[in-house]
C-alpha cells in the first residue's frame, strides 16, 4: 500500500517516523509530510496554538500539496490525532483513496461527503476527552451515511495519544494491539 501518514499537533516527532518505519517494514511505501515545517512541540497546548496560528485552511493546503504527487497511486490516508482529522478530510475528497487509518482522532464530515465503501479503521482511547462517546457515535453514523465501511477500536485506560512512547499518554499494550489490528487492516486492502 501507498500510505500518506500525517503527524499530530506535536509535529513530526520520532514516534511518527517510527510508525512509518513499522509500516515500511511490513512492505508499505510511506510518506510523512511535515506540515509544521520542522517545528515540534512538547505540549499539546503549544502545538494547538501553533496550529491555530497557521489555520486549518493552510494546513489542509499543505496536506493536499504533499499528497497530490502520489494520489494517482491510490493512497491510504493515515494520521495521528490532528493528522487523523487531516487524513479523513483528504480521504473523503479523493475518489482514488484506498483506505483511511485514523489513530487518536476524527474530524467533522461534510453533509455532501460520499465514498464508495471506503475502508476506515479508527483507534482511540476510552475514554478520550478529544473523542467523546457522543461525538464518536455521531461520527460513526455520518461516516456510514457517507458510504464508508467503518471499524472502531477502543482502548480502555489509554491516554489520548497512547502510541507515542515519548508522551505521558503512552500505553505499550494498547500500542501493540493497535498496530497488530492496523497492519491486518492494511494487508486486507
CSV table of C-alpha atoms in Angstrom, one decimal, residues 76-181:
chain,number,residue,atom,x,y,z
A,76,UNK,CA,-4.3,5.1,2.2
A,77,UNK,CA,-4.6,8.2,4.3
A,78,UNK,CA,-3.5,7.9,7.9
A,79,UNK,CA,-2.7,10.2,10.8
A,80,UNK,CA,-2.3,10.7,14.5
A,81,UNK,CA,-4.9,13.0,16.2
A,82,UNK,CA,-4.8,16.3,14.3
A,83,UNK,CA,-3.2,14.3,11.5
A,84,UNK,CA,-6.1,11.9,11.5
A,85,UNK,CA,-8.5,14.7,11.0
A,86,UNK,CA,-6.5,15.9,8.1
A,87,UNK,CA,-6.2,12.4,6.7
A,88,UNK,CA,-10.0,12.0,7.0
A,89,UNK,CA,-10.7,15.2,5.1
A,90,UNK,CA,-8.3,14.2,2.3
A,91,UNK,CA,-9.6,10.7,2.0
A,92,UNK,CA,-13.2,11.8,1.8
A,93,UNK,CA,-12.3,14.1,-1.0
A,94,UNK,CA,-10.1,11.7,-3.0
A,95,UNK,CA,-12.1,9.3,-5.2
A,96,UNK,CA,-8.9,7.1,-5.6
A,97,UNK,CA,-8.4,6.7,-1.8
A,98,UNK,CA,-7.9,3.1,-0.9
A,99,UNK,CA,-8.4,3.4,2.8
A,100,UNK,CA,-8.3,5.6,5.9
A,101,UNK,CA,-6.5,4.7,9.1
A,102,UNK,CA,-7.3,7.0,12.0
A,103,UNK,CA,-5.2,6.9,15.1
A,104,UNK,CA,-6.5,9.0,18.0
A,105,UNK,CA,-8.7,11.4,16.0
A,106,UNK,CA,-11.5,12.2,13.7
A,107,UNK,CA,-13.0,15.3,12.1
A,108,UNK,CA,-16.2,16.8,11.0
A,109,UNK,CA,-17.8,15.3,8.0
A,110,UNK,CA,-19.3,17.4,5.2
A,111,UNK,CA,-23.0,16.7,4.6
A,112,UNK,CA,-22.1,16.2,0.9
A,113,UNK,CA,-19.4,13.6,1.7
A,114,UNK,CA,-19.8,10.5,-0.4
A,115,UNK,CA,-17.5,7.5,-0.8
A,116,UNK,CA,-17.9,4.1,-2.3
A,117,UNK,CA,-17.4,1.7,0.7
A,118,UNK,CA,-14.1,3.3,1.7
A,119,UNK,CA,-12.5,1.1,4.3
A,120,UNK,CA,-12.0,3.1,7.5
A,121,UNK,CA,-10.4,2.0,10.8
A,122,UNK,CA,-10.3,4.2,13.9
A,123,UNK,CA,-8.2,3.5,17.0
A,124,UNK,CA,-9.0,5.7,20.1
A,125,UNK,CA,-8.6,5.7,23.8
A,126,UNK,CA,-11.6,5.0,26.1
A,127,UNK,CA,-12.4,7.5,27.5
A,128,UNK,CA,-10.8,10.2,25.3
A,129,UNK,CA,-11.5,13.9,26.1
A,130,UNK,CA,-11.0,14.8,22.4
A,131,UNK,CA,-13.1,11.9,21.1
A,132,UNK,CA,-16.1,11.6,23.4
A,133,UNK,CA,-18.6,8.8,23.2
A,134,UNK,CA,-21.4,11.1,21.9
A,135,UNK,CA,-19.1,12.5,19.2
A,136,UNK,CA,-17.9,9.1,18.1
A,137,UNK,CA,-21.5,7.8,17.9
A,138,UNK,CA,-22.5,10.7,15.7
A,139,UNK,CA,-19.2,10.4,13.6
A,140,UNK,CA,-19.8,6.7,13.0
A,141,UNK,CA,-23.3,7.3,11.8
A,142,UNK,CA,-22.2,10.1,9.5
A,143,UNK,CA,-19.4,8.0,8.1
A,144,UNK,CA,-21.8,5.2,7.3
A,145,UNK,CA,-24.2,7.6,5.7
A,146,UNK,CA,-21.3,8.9,3.5
A,147,UNK,CA,-20.7,5.3,2.4
A,148,UNK,CA,-17.7,4.3,4.5
A,149,UNK,CA,-17.1,0.8,5.8
A,150,UNK,CA,-16.1,1.7,9.4
A,151,UNK,CA,-14.4,-0.2,12.2
A,152,UNK,CA,-13.8,1.4,15.6
A,153,UNK,CA,-11.3,0.0,18.2
A,154,UNK,CA,-11.3,1.5,21.8
A,155,UNK,CA,-8.5,1.1,24.3
A,156,UNK,CA,-9.7,1.4,27.9
A,157,UNK,CA,-7.4,3.3,30.2
A,158,UNK,CA,-5.0,4.5,27.5
A,159,UNK,CA,-4.2,8.2,27.1
A,160,UNK,CA,-5.3,10.2,24.0
A,161,UNK,CA,-2.0,9.8,22.0
A,162,UNK,CA,-1.1,6.5,23.5
A,163,UNK,CA,1.1,5.3,20.6
A,164,UNK,CA,3.8,7.9,21.2
A,165,UNK,CA,6.3,6.5,23.7
A,166,UNK,CA,7.7,9.9,24.5
A,167,UNK,CA,4.4,11.2,25.9
A,168,UNK,CA,2.7,10.7,29.2
A,169,UNK,CA,-0.3,9.2,27.3
A,170,UNK,CA,1.8,6.2,26.2
A,171,UNK,CA,0.4,2.7,26.7
A,172,UNK,CA,2.7,0.0,25.4
A,173,UNK,CA,0.0,-2.7,25.4
A,174,UNK,CA,-2.6,-0.6,23.6
A,175,UNK,CA,0.1,0.5,21.1
A,176,UNK,CA,1.0,-3.1,20.2
A,177,UNK,CA,-2.7,-4.1,20.0
A,178,UNK,CA,-3.4,-1.1,17.7
A,179,UNK,CA,-0.5,-1.9,15.3
A,180,UNK,CA,-1.4,-5.6,15.1
A,181,UNK,CA,-5.0,-4.7,14.1
